[in-house]
Amino acid sequence: TGQSLGYGFVNYIDPKDAEKAINTLNGLRLQTKTIKVSYARPSSASIRDANLYVSGLPKTMTQKELEQLFSQYGRIITSRILVDQVTGVSRGVGFIRFDKRIEAEEAIKGLNGQKPSGATEPITVKFANNPSQKTSQALLSQLYQSPNRRYPGPLHHQAQRFRPLFLLGRFSPITIDGMTSLVGMNIPGHTGTGWCIFVYNLSPDSDESVLWQLFGPFGAVNNVKVIRDFNTNKCKGFGFVTMTNYDEAAMAIASLNGYRLGDRVLQVSFKTNKTHKS
């Protein structure tokens, strides 16, 4: 389907650089997600398709309790419980990824249809399916047909309203109201390595990680730079982000221009000759 499965790989020439990347980026918060960065295991059939979908969990069950329930069947690589973004209450659904598929199979045999402590109904444990094209089309259709999809200009938390599109990775800003005028125009900001975006009204304490977190969910980011005062080393209120793909850069600008970050409203646009120079 061309959709992201939620993970990727980066090869480094120098092992020290790989170690630095893990130490710097593991646990980084990207909007509503916390990413995991670690050394990749050699690919083999034994570790593929070891991700389980669990439903019917007690709303009071924590992630630690979920891991304790499943750890008897093997080594757990990752786990999570889905929660409501507004209330923070568990949705009773979780995911468990085992080290090996055979461990996942044993967990299904042992726990599917069982009642864990605190549960009033049996839980369902099965292999997690990859997102299907039919599912993604339904999500897109629901989003575009929603009466709340108006796109007149920058709104608070606008980026999060479009989050499903970032995850599906099947989005083109050509289809968004108010952005058709961007297509086919000679937009400034293009450099030899991508599209340079100007971000203004950052707080003095802002650093590069803020820009990574803001722009990472929209697509491939080549470089970020916060402009600092030479004497204080504090951010001077603006920075630059370079993104590889024009469509992704345009979407990031449309979503983040006017975004409220703390007590500040960001101004985000393609870099022009009139933009502050670094």
mmCIF file of C-alpha atoms in Angstrom:
data_model
loop_
_atom_site.group_PDB
_atom_site.id
_atom_site.type_symbol
_atom_site.label_atom_id
_atom_site.label_comp_id
_atom_site.label_asym_id
_atom_site.label_seq_id
_atom_site.Cartn_x
_atom_site.Cartn_y
_atom_site.Cartn_z
ATOM 1 C CA THR A 1 0.000 0.000 0.000
ATOM 2 C CA GLY A 2 2.993 2.325 0.304
ATOM 3 C CA GLN A 3 2.166 3.000 3.959
ATOM 4 C CA SER A 4 4.745 3.312 6.693
ATOM 5 C CA LEU A 5 4.827 0.394 9.114
ATOM 6 C CA GLY A 6 6.123 2.702 11.807
ATOM 7 C CA TYR A 7 9.777 1.713 11.767
ATOM 8 C CA GLY A 8 12.912 2.225 9.668
ATOM 9 C CA PHE A 9 16.638 1.607 9.506
ATOM 10 C CA VAL A 10 19.702 3.843 9.410
ATOM 11 C CA ASN A 11 23.180 2.570 8.532
ATOM 12 C CA TYR A 12 26.191 4.422 9.936
ATOM 13 C CA ILE A 13 29.764 4.107 8.715
ATOM 14 C CA ASP A 14 31.265 4.870 12.130
ATOM 15 C CA PRO A 15 29.965 2.789 15.077
ATOM 16 C CA LYS A 16 30.525 5.790 17.371
ATOM 17 C CA ASP A 17 28.040 7.818 15.329
ATOM 18 C CA ALA A 18 25.466 5.040 15.657
ATOM 19 C CA GLU A 19 25.970 4.963 19.410
ATOM 20 C CA LYS A 20 25.590 8.753 19.589
ATOM 21 C CA ALA A 21 22.357 8.580 17.577
ATOM 22 C CA ILE A 22 20.906 5.998 19.962
ATOM 23 C CA ASN A 23 21.876 7.997 23.055
ATOM 24 C CA THR A 24 20.496 11.219 21.578
ATOM 25 C CA LEU A 25 17.271 10.069 19.917
ATOM 26 C CA ASN A 26 16.054 7.033 21.869
ATOM 27 C CA GLY A 27 13.002 8.138 23.819
ATOM 28 C CA LEU A 28 12.566 11.332 21.780
ATOM 29 C CA ARG A 29 8.981 12.599 21.914
ATOM 30 C CA LEU A 30 7.486 13.261 18.458
ATOM 31 C CA GLN A 31 4.144 14.938 19.095
ATOM 32 C CA THR A 32 2.110 12.104 20.672
ATOM 33 C CA LYS A 33 4.664 9.335 20.111
ATOM 34 C CA THR A 34 7.868 8.348 21.862
ATOM 35 C CA ILE A 35 10.292 6.731 19.431
ATOM 36 C CA LYS A 36 12.591 3.840 20.229
ATOM 37 C CA VAL A 37 16.068 3.776 18.688
ATOM 38 C CA SER A 38 18.307 0.750 19.120
ATOM 39 C CA TYR A 39 20.702 -1.491 17.253
ATOM 40 C CA ALA A 40 18.917 -3.621 14.657
ATOM 41 C CA ARG A 41 18.946 -7.388 14.933
ATOM 42 C CA PRO A 42 19.994 -9.443 11.900
ATOM 43 C CA SER A 43 16.931 -10.251 9.820
ATOM 44 C CA SER A 44 15.632 -13.807 10.066
ATOM 45 C CA ALA A 45 12.342 -15.628 9.694
ATOM 46 C CA SER A 46 12.270 -16.412 13.426
ATOM 47 C CA ILE A 47 11.844 -12.771 14.481
ATOM 48 C CA ARG A 48 9.337 -11.670 11.841
ATOM 49 C CA ASP A 49 5.620 -11.214 12.554
ATOM 50 C CA ALA A 50 6.020 -11.411 16.333
ATOM 51 C CA ASN A 51 3.728 -8.460 17.075
ATOM 52 C CA LEU A 52 0.495 -9.182 18.969
ATOM 53 C CA TYR A 53 -2.750 -7.216 19.192
ATOM 54 C CA VAL A 54 -4.530 -7.513 22.545
ATOM 55 C CA SER A 55 -8.087 -6.297 23.178
ATOM 56 C CA GLY A 56 -10.529 -6.493 26.081
ATOM 57 C CA LEU A 57 -7.915 -5.443 28.635
ATOM 58 C CA PRO A 58 -9.119 -3.976 31.953
ATOM 59 C CA LYS A 59 -9.091 -0.190 31.746
ATOM 60 C CA THR A 60 -7.030 -0.100 34.941
ATOM 61 C CA MET A 61 -4.217 -2.298 33.576
ATOM 62 C CA THR A 62 -0.870 -0.526 33.256
ATOM 63 C CA GLN A 63 1.816 -1.152 30.653
ATOM 64 C CA LYS A 64 3.998 -2.766 33.323
ATOM 65 C CA GLU A 65 1.177 -5.150 34.261
ATOM 66 C CA LEU A 66 0.625 -5.958 30.587
ATOM 67 C CA GLU A 67 4.303 -6.889 30.234
ATOM 68 C CA GLN A 68 4.182 -9.003 33.393
ATOM 69 C CA LEU A 69 1.211 -10.901 31.974
ATOM 70 C CA PHE A 70 2.984 -11.704 28.698
ATOM 71 C CA SER A 71 6.609 -11.993 29.833
ATOM 72 C CA GLN A 72 6.092 -15.617 30.909
ATOM 73 C CA TYR A 73 6.044 -16.565 27.222
ATOM 74 C CA GLY A 74 9.272 -14.921 26.119
ATOM 75 C CA ARG A 75 11.379 -11.795 25.770
ATOM 76 C CA ILE A 76 9.317 -8.668 25.073
ATOM 77 C CA ILE A 77 10.854 -6.104 22.727
ATOM 78 C CA THR A 78 8.194 -3.392 23.011
ATOM 79 C CA SER A 79 4.762 -2.975 24.537
ATOM 80 C CA ARG A 80 2.134 -0.274 24.704
ATOM 81 C CA ILE A 81 -1.435 0.364 25.736
ATOM 82 C CA LEU A 82 -3.576 2.706 23.662
ATOM 83 C CA VAL A 83 -5.090 5.568 25.639
ATOM 84 C CA ASP A 84 -7.638 8.241 24.839
ATOM 85 C CA GLN A 85 -5.728 11.380 23.818
ATOM 86 C CA VAL A 86 -8.136 13.660 25.684
ATOM 87 C CA THR A 87 -8.841 11.787 28.916
ATOM 88 C CA GLY A 88 -5.713 9.642 29.126
ATOM 89 C CA VAL A 89 -7.875 6.638 29.997
ATOM 90 C CA SER A 90 -6.920 3.249 28.565
ATOM 91 C CA ARG A 91 -8.915 2.049 25.581
ATOM 92 C CA GLY A 92 -8.479 -1.548 26.672
ATOM 93 C CA VAL A 93 -6.281 -2.283 23.677
ATOM 94 C CA GLY A 94 -2.554 -2.998 23.603
ATOM 95 C CA PHE A 95 0.335 -4.324 21.543
ATOM 96 C CA ILE A 96 3.119 -6.704 22.497
ATOM 97 C CA ARG A 97 6.130 -7.424 20.286
ATOM 98 C CA PHE A 98 8.100 -10.524 21.212
ATOM 99 C CA ASP A 99 11.695 -11.301 20.334
ATOM 100 C CA LYS A 100 10.627 -14.365 18.325
ATOM 101 C CA ARG A 101 7.478 -15.405 16.545
ATOM 102 C CA ILE A 102 7.341 -18.734 18.365
ATOM 103 C CA GLU A 103 7.061 -16.815 21.658
ATOM 104 C CA ALA A 104 4.145 -14.828 20.247
ATOM 105 C CA GLU A 105 2.463 -18.062 19.162
ATOM 106 C CA GLU A 106 2.800 -19.474 22.677
ATOM 107 C CA ALA A 107 1.308 -16.293 24.161
ATOM 108 C CA ILE A 108 -1.720 -16.618 21.889
ATOM 109 C CA LYS A 109 -2.202 -20.240 22.959
ATOM 110 C CA GLY A 110 -1.864 -19.381 26.622
ATOM 111 C CA LEU A 111 -3.792 -16.114 26.912
ATOM 112 C CA ASN A 112 -6.335 -15.800 24.112
ATOM 113 C CA GLY A 113 -9.810 -16.191 25.631
ATOM 114 C CA GLN A 114 -8.474 -16.049 29.189
ATOM 115 C CA LYS A 115 -9.466 -13.618 31.967
ATOM 116 C CA PRO A 116 -6.445 -11.877 33.506
ATOM 117 C CA SER A 117 -6.641 -10.436 36.997
ATOM 118 C CA GLY A 118 -9.132 -7.562 37.117
ATOM 119 C CA ALA A 119 -10.843 -8.485 33.854
ATOM 120 C CA THR A 120 -14.577 -9.152 33.660
ATOM 121 C CA GLU A 121 -14.453 -10.504 30.119
ATOM 122 C CA PRO A 122 -11.964 -12.753 28.287
ATOM 123 C CA ILE A 123 -9.223 -10.949 26.378
ATOM 124 C CA THR A 124 -8.486 -11.453 22.692
ATOM 125 C CA VAL A 125 -4.879 -12.069 21.699
ATOM 126 C CA LYS A 126 -3.964 -12.379 18.026
ATOM 127 C CA PHE A 127 -1.270 -11.409 15.572
ATOM 128 C CA ALA A 128 -1.362 -7.709 14.682
ATOM 129 C CA ASN A 129 -2.132 -7.128 11.035
ATOM 130 C CA ASN A 130 -0.309 -4.548 8.951
ATOM 131 C CA PRO A 131 -2.552 -1.591 8.020
ATOM 132 C CA SER A 132 -4.540 -2.516 4.922
ATOM 133 C CA GLN A 133 -5.184 -0.208 2.027
ATOM 134 C CA LYS A 134 -8.905 -0.484 2.673
ATOM 135 C CA THR A 135 -8.422 0.703 6.238
ATOM 136 C CA SER A 136 -6.280 3.651 5.192
ATOM 137 C CA GLN A 137 -8.775 4.710 2.549
ATOM 138 C CA ALA A 138 -11.545 4.625 5.145
ATOM 139 C CA LEU A 139 -9.504 6.857 7.455
ATOM 140 C CA LEU A 140 -8.772 9.309 4.669
ATOM 141 C CA SER A 141 -12.408 9.353 3.593
ATOM 142 C CA GLN A 142 -13.563 9.964 7.143
ATOM 143 C CA LEU A 143 -11.101 12.818 7.572
ATOM 144 C CA TYR A 144 -11.908 14.590 4.323
ATOM 145 C CA GLN A 145 -15.682 14.220 4.660
ATOM 146 C CA SER A 146 -15.720 15.479 8.226
ATOM 147 C CA PRO A 147 -17.470 18.846 8.670
ATOM 148 C CA ASN A 148 -14.555 19.879 10.892
ATOM 149 C CA ARG A 149 -11.978 19.569 8.152
ATOM 150 C CA ARG A 150 -12.136 23.235 7.125
ATOM 151 C CA TYR A 151 -8.663 24.584 6.526
ATOM 152 C CA PRO A 152 -8.935 28.398 6.495
ATOM 153 C CA GLY A 153 -5.646 29.091 8.240
ATOM 154 C CA PRO A 154 -3.441 28.287 11.216
ATOM 155 C CA LEU A 155 -5.196 26.801 14.217
ATOM 156 C CA HIS A 156 -3.996 25.610 17.616
ATOM 157 C CA HIS A 157 -3.067 21.894 17.508
ATOM 158 C CA GLN A 158 -3.712 21.810 13.787
ATOM 159 C CA ALA A 159 -0.901 19.325 13.313
ATOM 160 C CA GLN A 160 -2.544 16.817 15.614
ATOM 161 C CA ARG A 161 -5.816 17.016 13.720
ATOM 162 C CA PHE A 162 -3.996 15.723 10.656
ATOM 163 C CA ARG A 163 -1.997 13.098 12.550
ATOM 164 C CA PRO A 164 -3.586 10.074 10.808
ATOM 165 C CA LEU A 165 -2.232 11.336 7.505
ATOM 166 C CA PHE A 166 1.304 11.612 8.813
ATOM 167 C CA LEU A 167 1.194 8.023 9.990
ATOM 168 C CA LEU A 168 -0.285 6.669 6.789
ATOM 169 C CA GLY A 169 2.259 8.473 4.650
ATOM 170 C CA ARG A 170 -0.133 8.734 1.707
ATOM 171 C CA PHE A 171 -0.776 12.443 1.717
ATOM 172 C CA SER A 172 -0.334 15.195 -0.828
ATOM 173 C CA PRO A 173 -1.081 18.804 0.098
ATOM 174 C CA ILE A 174 -2.535 19.266 -3.374
ATOM 175 C CA THR A 175 -5.841 17.987 -2.008
ATOM 176 C CA ILE A 176 -6.106 20.365 0.944
ATOM 177 C CA ASP A 177 -8.381 23.398 0.741
ATOM 178 C CA GLY A 178 -6.452 26.627 0.509
ATOM 179 C CA MET A 179 -3.208 24.937 -0.585
ATOM 180 C CA THR A 180 -3.904 24.342 -4.254
ATOM 181 C CA SER A 181 -2.304 27.679 -4.997
ATOM 182 C CA LEU A 182 1.050 26.298 -3.826
ATOM 183 C CA VAL A 183 1.193 23.722 -6.580
ATOM 184 C CA GLY A 184 3.104 24.628 -9.699
ATOM 185 C CA MET A 185 4.437 27.867 -8.262
ATOM 186 C CA ASN A 186 8.107 28.735 -8.052
ATOM 187 C CA ILE A 187 8.320 28.540 -4.282
ATOM 188 C CA PRO A 188 11.407 30.040 -2.654
ATOM 189 C CA GLY A 189 13.378 28.025 -0.165
ATOM 190 C CA HIS A 190 14.766 25.318 -2.415
ATOM 191 C CA THR A 191 18.388 24.445 -1.790
ATOM 192 C CA GLY A 192 20.737 21.818 -3.103
ATOM 193 C CA THR A 193 19.753 19.457 -0.276
ATOM 194 C CA GLY A 194 16.023 20.159 -0.035
ATOM 195 C CA TRP A 195 13.514 22.806 1.019
ATOM 196 C CA CYS A 196 14.558 25.292 3.688
ATOM 197 C CA ILE A 197 11.861 26.369 6.141
ATOM 198 C CA PHE A 198 12.047 29.467 8.339
ATOM 199 C CA VAL A 199 10.650 29.133 11.881
ATOM 200 C CA TYR A 200 10.107 32.349 13.839
ATOM 201 C CA ASN A 201 9.083 33.237 17.414
ATOM 202 C CA LEU A 202 10.890 30.418 19.187
ATOM 203 C CA SER A 203 11.543 30.881 22.903
ATOM 204 C CA PRO A 204 15.085 31.735 24.114
ATOM 205 C CA ASP A 205 15.422 28.241 25.617
ATOM 206 C CA SER A 206 14.585 26.424 22.357
ATOM 207 C CA ASP A 207 17.135 23.988 20.962
ATOM 208 C CA GLU A 208 17.423 21.737 17.925
ATOM 209 C CA SER A 209 15.412 18.932 19.527
ATOM 210 C CA VAL A 210 12.327 21.168 19.478
ATOM 211 C CA LEU A 211 12.557 21.508 15.700
ATOM 212 C CA TRP A 212 13.127 17.768 15.262
ATOM 213 C CA GLN A 213 10.013 17.051 17.296
ATOM 214 C CA LEU A 214 7.888 19.577 15.412
ATOM 215 C CA PHE A 215 8.891 18.678 11.856
ATOM 216 C CA GLY A 216 9.889 15.006 12.106
ATOM 217 C CA PRO A 217 6.316 13.656 11.868
ATOM 218 C CA PHE A 218 5.781 15.389 8.520
ATOM 219 C CA GLY A 219 8.558 13.656 6.581
ATOM 220 C CA ALA A 220 12.300 13.430 5.981
ATOM 221 C CA VAL A 221 14.233 16.181 7.745
ATOM 222 C CA ASN A 222 17.794 16.750 6.527
ATOM 223 C CA ASN A 223 18.917 19.361 8.976
ATOM 224 C CA VAL A 224 17.708 21.671 11.754
ATOM 225 C CA LYS A 225 19.420 24.752 13.124
ATOM 226 C CA VAL A 226 18.505 27.112 15.952
ATOM 227 C CA ILE A 227 20.130 30.521 15.628
ATOM 228 C CA ARG A 228 21.777 31.521 18.897
ATOM 229 C CA ASP A 229 23.075 34.706 20.413
ATOM 230 C CA PHE A 230 26.877 34.647 20.361
ATOM 231 C CA ASN A 231 27.220 35.961 23.921
ATOM 232 C CA THR A 232 24.411 34.148 25.775
ATOM 233 C CA ASN A 233 24.084 31.023 23.577
ATOM 234 C CA LYS A 234 20.306 31.511 23.853
ATOM 235 C CA CYS A 235 18.024 31.115 20.853
ATOM 236 C CA LYS A 236 17.522 34.452 19.062
ATOM 237 C CA GLY A 237 13.916 33.540 18.339
ATOM 238 C CA PHE A 238 14.235 31.769 15.022
ATOM 239 C CA GLY A 239 15.700 28.766 13.273
ATOM 240 C CA PHE A 240 15.742 26.788 10.041
ATOM 241 C CA VAL A 241 14.627 23.320 9.002
ATOM 242 C CA THR A 242 15.589 21.624 5.735
ATOM 243 C CA MET A 243 13.214 18.934 4.430
ATOM 244 C CA THR A 244 13.808 16.650 1.446
ATOM 245 C CA ASN A 245 10.336 16.564 -0.076
ATOM 246 C CA TYR A 246 8.371 19.632 -1.199
ATOM 247 C CA ASP A 247 4.932 18.163 -0.434
ATOM 248 C CA GLU A 248 6.018 17.250 3.083
ATOM 249 C CA ALA A 249 7.579 20.665 3.632
ATOM 250 C CA ALA A 250 4.425 22.408 2.396
ATOM 251 C CA MET A 251 2.278 20.313 4.714
ATOM 252 C CA ALA A 252 4.538 21.075 7.672
ATOM 253 C CA ILE A 253 4.284 24.791 6.959
ATOM 254 C CA ALA A 254 0.508 24.712 6.557
ATOM 255 C CA SER A 255 0.093 22.771 9.799
ATOM 256 C CA LEU A 256 2.664 24.518 11.988
ATOM 257 C CA ASN A 257 2.262 28.143 10.903
ATOM 258 C CA GLY A 258 0.198 29.586 13.736
ATOM 259 C CA TYR A 259 0.875 26.588 15.985
ATOM 260 C CA ARG A 260 0.985 27.559 19.668
ATOM 261 C CA LEU A 261 4.172 26.294 21.293
ATOM 262 C CA GLY A 262 4.050 27.128 24.988
ATOM 263 C CA ASP A 263 3.032 30.761 25.209
ATOM 264 C CA ARG A 264 4.232 31.594 21.686
ATOM 265 C CA VAL A 265 2.565 31.377 18.283
ATOM 266 C CA LEU A 266 4.996 30.202 15.621
ATOM 267 C CA GLN A 267 5.440 31.758 12.203
ATOM 268 C CA VAL A 268 6.534 29.127 9.695
ATOM 269 C CA SER A 269 7.242 29.692 5.994
ATOM 270 C CA PHE A 270 9.612 28.788 3.184
ATOM 271 C CA LYS A 271 12.903 30.664 3.557
ATOM 272 C CA THR A 272 13.182 33.681 1.262
ATOM 273 C CA ASN A 273 15.922 36.169 0.554
ATOM 274 C CA LYS A 274 14.211 38.540 2.988
ATOM 275 C CA THR A 275 14.280 35.980 5.780
ATOM 276 C CA HIS A 276 16.634 36.521 8.706
ATOM 277 C CA LYS A 277 20.101 35.314 7.799
ATOM 278 C CA SER A 278 21.880 32.798 9.979
#
